Amino acid sequence: MVARIPSLEEKLKGLPTQPGCYLYKDAAGEIIYVGKAINLRNRVRSYFQKSAKHSPKTRKLISRTVDLDYIVVDSELEALILECNLIKEHRPHYNIRLRDDKQYPYLVLTMNEPYPRLLVTRRVKKDGAKYFGPFTNSRAVWDSLRLIYRLFPLVTCRKRWDNSPVQRPCLYHHMGRCPHAPCAGLANSEEYRKMVDDVAMFLDGKQEKLVQQLRAEMEEASEDLQFERAARLRDQIAAVETLIERQKVVSTNAADQDVVAIVNDHGESAVQMFFIRNGKLIGQEHFMLEGLEDEEGVENATGEFLKQYYQDAAYVPTEIILPTHVEETVIIEQWLRQKKGTKVTLTVPERGGKKQLLDMAIGNAKLALEQMRTNTLTEYDRTMGALMELQDALGIDTPLERIEAYDISTIQGSFSVGGMVVFKEGKPAKSEYRRFKIQKPTNTGEPNDFAMMREVLTRRLKEAKSGNPKFSTLPDLMLIDGGKGQLGVAVSVAKELDVELNMIGLAKQFELVYQPGQAQPLALPKNSQALFLLQRIRDEVHRYSVTYHRTLRGKNATLSVLDTIPGIGLTRRRELLKFFGSVERMKNASVDQLAAAPAMNKRLAATIHKMLHGNAA
């Protein structure tokens, strides 16, 4: 007997009164919202009361909800932690969430190694390492990495780390880039660990404290007549002090603070963060939020951002300055205190220096939001705007959602290949790129691009007609790299296979667009976004086919003469080379000696002997 699945109404009646998280699902079973509650029954039922006055967003959510699940926990704090994890995992449509599904980069000190390194990672693990971040700007991460390696020469390679003299020092050691050289047994573990602690102090924003320690070490080294070490410390101090001079003093109480400013305008939201360490502004980052409606306001966005950002943040300051009070202040402070190990305060300033900092962050958030809009408009012009312009110029009725482009790459008919690239909504869809090795090569010295293009297009369209899922979707526009002749080949192939397609050819010399049945080519304006899009697609298919062509040529350059002998496959070739050691020794061997090799026989040995001595028939 099949168990009956409870309806939504039945689940609402059976909700428990304990704290926990609830998950709303749509008709497709997709999780569209995750929430938490101290009392699951009261909270969830409040959504479905007919008398309740909900916001437009909540009404949309309820109209799409056909099922729900819930998870019971022991406390509101556990519910908050679970909610953060569920939102991160499922990214529900109706939750406010950090934009992009990507992981932001972190810097990590691999403290679980005898000689730690500083690396860039996108995943925070509980592995004993020290993490710093997250950063929204990848360039800033790599710039910081290069600066730190210049100031503190940590090891960078993945060789053995037990400080045993297993090899001579490499070039990096002689260049001064890796003076410790643990792979050569030259490292002083205590001195190296001290340098690792200095790096951690630097990344924590405690540069002034670091300078004090480095200056004391420099004086001690000078007194001990260790002048080279003293000079090295002097240079480190100078570099760190230069960095300190660029940092703005914003607080006189040497506090560790994060300033969080959020602006929301017509459903678009930007978050600006200032990072203050020891009273100095050491950096800033901005993030974008999605899923926020106008009526929800900044309060909801602030609470959701705090939970999602500090869930993986490598460092939690003692004070977080906010633009507005959040409903969950007490429980969020409790959660942050659990993460940090000491008290964390959420502050909403009304005047003074903290308010000035907040206003400055709000101004930066507005600029970030405006920049995001500008970038969005620019991207739209490059993609959807260009597609509409192209559709209008070509006189095509249907939208050009999928464009396929084809190109042939060959050198005197050798290693001839065809490339097919796909653009969806004006952007590359690299998972759908395809490549073709020409099965009917042209005569050497007389390459026939038309014949090769015919073969590629015939194979592609036949695969589509046969139902091959890799080729089943036909393009809204087929772009052929070439002029009237190449386009004519494409038209004839489509006609032979009874396939109707929009096709154009793009001639590189004058960037003219050829269309079937049109006597004169179309010349798009030189500043046309449609022309720029066609050029990007043409250049991409050329790059793709040339890359494949080079790969085949490279493989051929490494082929052994054995690969030209019929009957010699990969296994036999490997066994022969293993048995004789080289092709030259095989050439000096008799037929009987060849036949004595593994996986060989007398007939094949005689063939190999003839081929190696140039006596092949």
CSV table of C-alpha atoms in Angstrom, one decimal, residues 310-471:
chain,number,residue,atom,x,y,z
A,310,TYR,CA,29.4,36.7,8.9
A,311,GLN,CA,28.5,33.1,8.5
A,312,ASP,CA,31.8,32.6,6.6
A,313,ALA,CA,33.6,35.8,7.5
A,314,ALA,CA,37.2,35.1,8.7
A,315,TYR,CA,37.1,37.9,11.3
A,316,VAL,CA,34.3,39.3,13.5
A,317,PRO,CA,35.1,42.8,15.1
A,318,THR,CA,34.0,43.8,18.5
A,319,GLU,CA,31.5,46.4,17.0
A,320,ILE,CA,29.4,46.5,13.9
A,321,ILE,CA,28.0,49.9,12.9
A,322,LEU,CA,24.6,49.7,11.2
A,323,PRO,CA,22.2,52.1,9.4
A,324,THR,CA,19.1,50.8,11.2
A,325,HIS,CA,18.0,48.6,14.1
A,326,VAL,CA,17.3,45.0,13.2
A,327,GLU,CA,14.5,42.9,14.7
A,328,GLU,CA,16.9,40.1,15.6
A,329,THR,CA,19.6,42.2,17.2
A,330,VAL,CA,19.8,40.2,20.4
A,331,ILE,CA,20.0,36.8,18.8
A,332,ILE,CA,22.5,38.0,16.1
A,333,GLU,CA,24.7,39.4,18.8
A,334,GLN,CA,24.5,36.1,20.6
A,335,TRP,CA,25.4,34.2,17.4
A,336,LEU,CA,28.4,36.6,16.7
A,337,ARG,CA,29.6,36.3,20.2
A,338,GLN,CA,29.6,32.5,19.8
A,339,LYS,CA,31.7,32.8,16.6
A,340,LYS,CA,34.1,35.4,18.0
A,341,GLY,CA,34.4,34.1,21.6
A,342,THR,CA,34.0,37.6,23.0
A,343,LYS,CA,31.2,40.2,23.1
A,344,VAL,CA,30.1,41.7,19.8
A,345,THR,CA,27.9,44.8,19.7
A,346,LEU,CA,25.5,46.0,17.0
A,347,THR,CA,25.4,49.8,17.0
A,348,VAL,CA,23.1,52.3,15.3
A,349,PRO,CA,24.8,55.8,15.7
A,350,GLU,CA,22.7,59.0,15.7
A,351,ARG,CA,25.6,61.5,15.9
A,352,GLY,CA,29.3,61.9,16.2
A,353,GLY,CA,32.2,60.1,14.5
A,354,LYS,CA,30.4,56.8,14.0
A,355,LYS,CA,27.5,58.5,12.3
A,356,GLN,CA,30.0,60.3,10.0
A,357,LEU,CA,31.6,57.0,9.1
A,358,LEU,CA,28.1,55.5,8.4
A,359,ASP,CA,27.1,58.5,6.2
A,360,MET,CA,30.4,58.1,4.2
A,361,ALA,CA,29.7,54.4,3.7
A,362,ILE,CA,26.1,55.2,2.6
A,363,GLY,CA,27.5,57.6,0.0
A,364,ASN,CA,29.8,54.9,-1.3
A,365,ALA,CA,27.0,52.4,-1.4
A,366,LYS,CA,24.9,54.8,-3.6
A,367,LEU,CA,27.9,55.1,-5.9
A,368,ALA,CA,28.3,51.3,-6.1
A,369,LEU,CA,24.6,51.0,-6.9
A,370,GLU,CA,24.9,53.6,-9.7
A,371,GLN,CA,28.0,51.8,-11.1
A,372,MET,CA,26.1,48.5,-11.1
A,373,ARG,CA,23.3,50.0,-13.1
A,374,THR,CA,25.8,51.5,-15.6
A,375,ASN,CA,27.5,48.2,-16.0
A,376,THR,CA,24.2,46.4,-16.4
A,377,LEU,CA,23.1,48.8,-19.1
A,378,THR,CA,26.5,48.4,-20.8
A,379,GLU,CA,26.2,44.6,-20.7
A,380,TYR,CA,22.6,44.8,-22.0
A,381,ASP,CA,23.8,47.0,-24.9
A,382,ARG,CA,26.5,44.4,-25.7
A,383,THR,CA,24.1,41.4,-25.6
A,384,MET,CA,20.4,41.8,-25.8
A,385,GLY,CA,20.5,45.2,-27.3
A,386,ALA,CA,22.9,44.0,-30.0
A,387,LEU,CA,20.7,41.0,-30.7
A,388,MET,CA,17.7,43.1,-31.3
A,389,GLU,CA,19.7,45.5,-33.5
A,390,LEU,CA,21.0,42.5,-35.5
A,391,GLN,CA,17.5,41.0,-35.8
A,392,ASP,CA,16.2,44.3,-37.2
A,393,ALA,CA,19.1,44.7,-39.6
A,394,LEU,CA,18.7,41.2,-41.0
A,395,GLY,CA,14.9,41.5,-41.2
A,396,ILE,CA,14.4,38.3,-39.1
A,397,ASP,CA,11.0,37.9,-37.3
A,398,THR,CA,12.0,35.6,-34.5
A,399,PRO,CA,14.4,36.5,-31.6
A,400,LEU,CA,18.0,35.5,-32.1
A,401,GLU,CA,18.4,33.6,-28.8
A,402,ARG,CA,20.9,31.1,-30.1
A,403,ILE,CA,23.6,31.8,-32.6
A,404,GLU,CA,26.0,29.2,-33.9
A,405,ALA,CA,29.2,30.0,-35.7
A,406,TYR,CA,31.5,27.8,-37.8
A,407,ASP,CA,35.1,28.0,-38.9
A,408,ILE,CA,37.7,25.7,-40.6
A,409,SER,CA,41.3,25.6,-39.5
A,410,THR,CA,44.0,23.9,-41.6
A,411,ILE,CA,47.5,24.2,-43.0
A,412,GLN,CA,47.9,22.9,-46.5
A,413,GLY,CA,45.1,20.5,-45.8
A,414,SER,CA,46.8,18.8,-42.9
A,415,PHE,CA,45.1,18.2,-39.5
A,416,SER,CA,42.0,20.0,-40.8
A,417,VAL,CA,39.4,20.7,-38.2
A,418,GLY,CA,36.1,22.5,-37.9
A,419,GLY,CA,34.9,24.5,-34.9
A,420,MET,CA,31.4,25.3,-33.8
A,421,VAL,CA,30.7,27.8,-31.0
A,422,VAL,CA,27.3,28.8,-29.5
A,423,PHE,CA,26.2,32.1,-28.1
A,424,LYS,CA,23.0,32.3,-26.1
A,425,GLU,CA,21.4,35.7,-25.5
A,426,GLY,CA,24.6,37.3,-26.8
A,427,LYS,CA,26.9,35.4,-24.4
A,428,PRO,CA,29.2,32.4,-25.0
A,429,ALA,CA,27.7,29.0,-24.0
A,430,LYS,CA,31.0,27.1,-23.8
A,431,SER,CA,29.5,23.8,-22.6
A,432,GLU,CA,27.8,23.6,-26.1
A,433,TYR,CA,30.9,24.2,-28.2
A,434,ARG,CA,31.7,21.3,-30.6
A,435,ARG,CA,34.7,20.5,-32.7
A,436,PHE,CA,35.0,18.3,-35.8
A,437,LYS,CA,38.1,16.4,-37.1
A,438,ILE,CA,37.8,16.5,-40.9
A,439,GLN,CA,37.2,12.9,-42.0
A,440,LYS,CA,37.9,13.5,-45.7
A,441,PRO,CA,41.1,15.6,-45.8
A,442,THR,CA,41.8,17.5,-49.0
A,443,ASN,CA,44.9,16.8,-51.1
A,444,THR,CA,48.1,18.1,-49.6
A,445,GLY,CA,48.9,21.5,-51.0
A,446,GLU,CA,45.3,22.0,-52.4
A,447,PRO,CA,43.1,22.6,-49.4
A,448,ASN,CA,39.4,23.0,-50.2
A,449,ASP,CA,37.7,25.1,-47.5
A,450,PHE,CA,34.3,24.7,-49.2
A,451,ALA,CA,34.5,20.9,-49.1
A,452,MET,CA,35.6,20.9,-45.5
A,453,MET,CA,32.8,23.4,-44.5
A,454,ARG,CA,30.3,21.2,-46.3
A,455,GLU,CA,31.5,18.1,-44.3
A,456,VAL,CA,31.2,19.9,-41.0
A,457,LEU,CA,27.8,21.4,-41.6
A,458,THR,CA,26.5,18.1,-43.1
A,459,ARG,CA,27.6,16.2,-40.0
A,460,ARG,CA,26.2,18.8,-37.6
A,461,LEU,CA,22.7,18.9,-39.3
A,462,LYS,CA,22.6,15.1,-39.7
A,463,GLU,CA,23.3,14.6,-36.0
A,464,ALA,CA,20.4,17.0,-35.3
A,465,LYS,CA,18.0,15.1,-37.5
A,466,SER,CA,19.1,11.8,-35.9
A,467,GLY,CA,18.1,13.1,-32.5
A,468,ASN,CA,21.5,13.3,-31.0
A,469,PRO,CA,20.9,15.4,-27.8
A,470,LYS,CA,24.3,17.2,-28.2
A,471,PHE,CA,23.1,18.7,-31.5
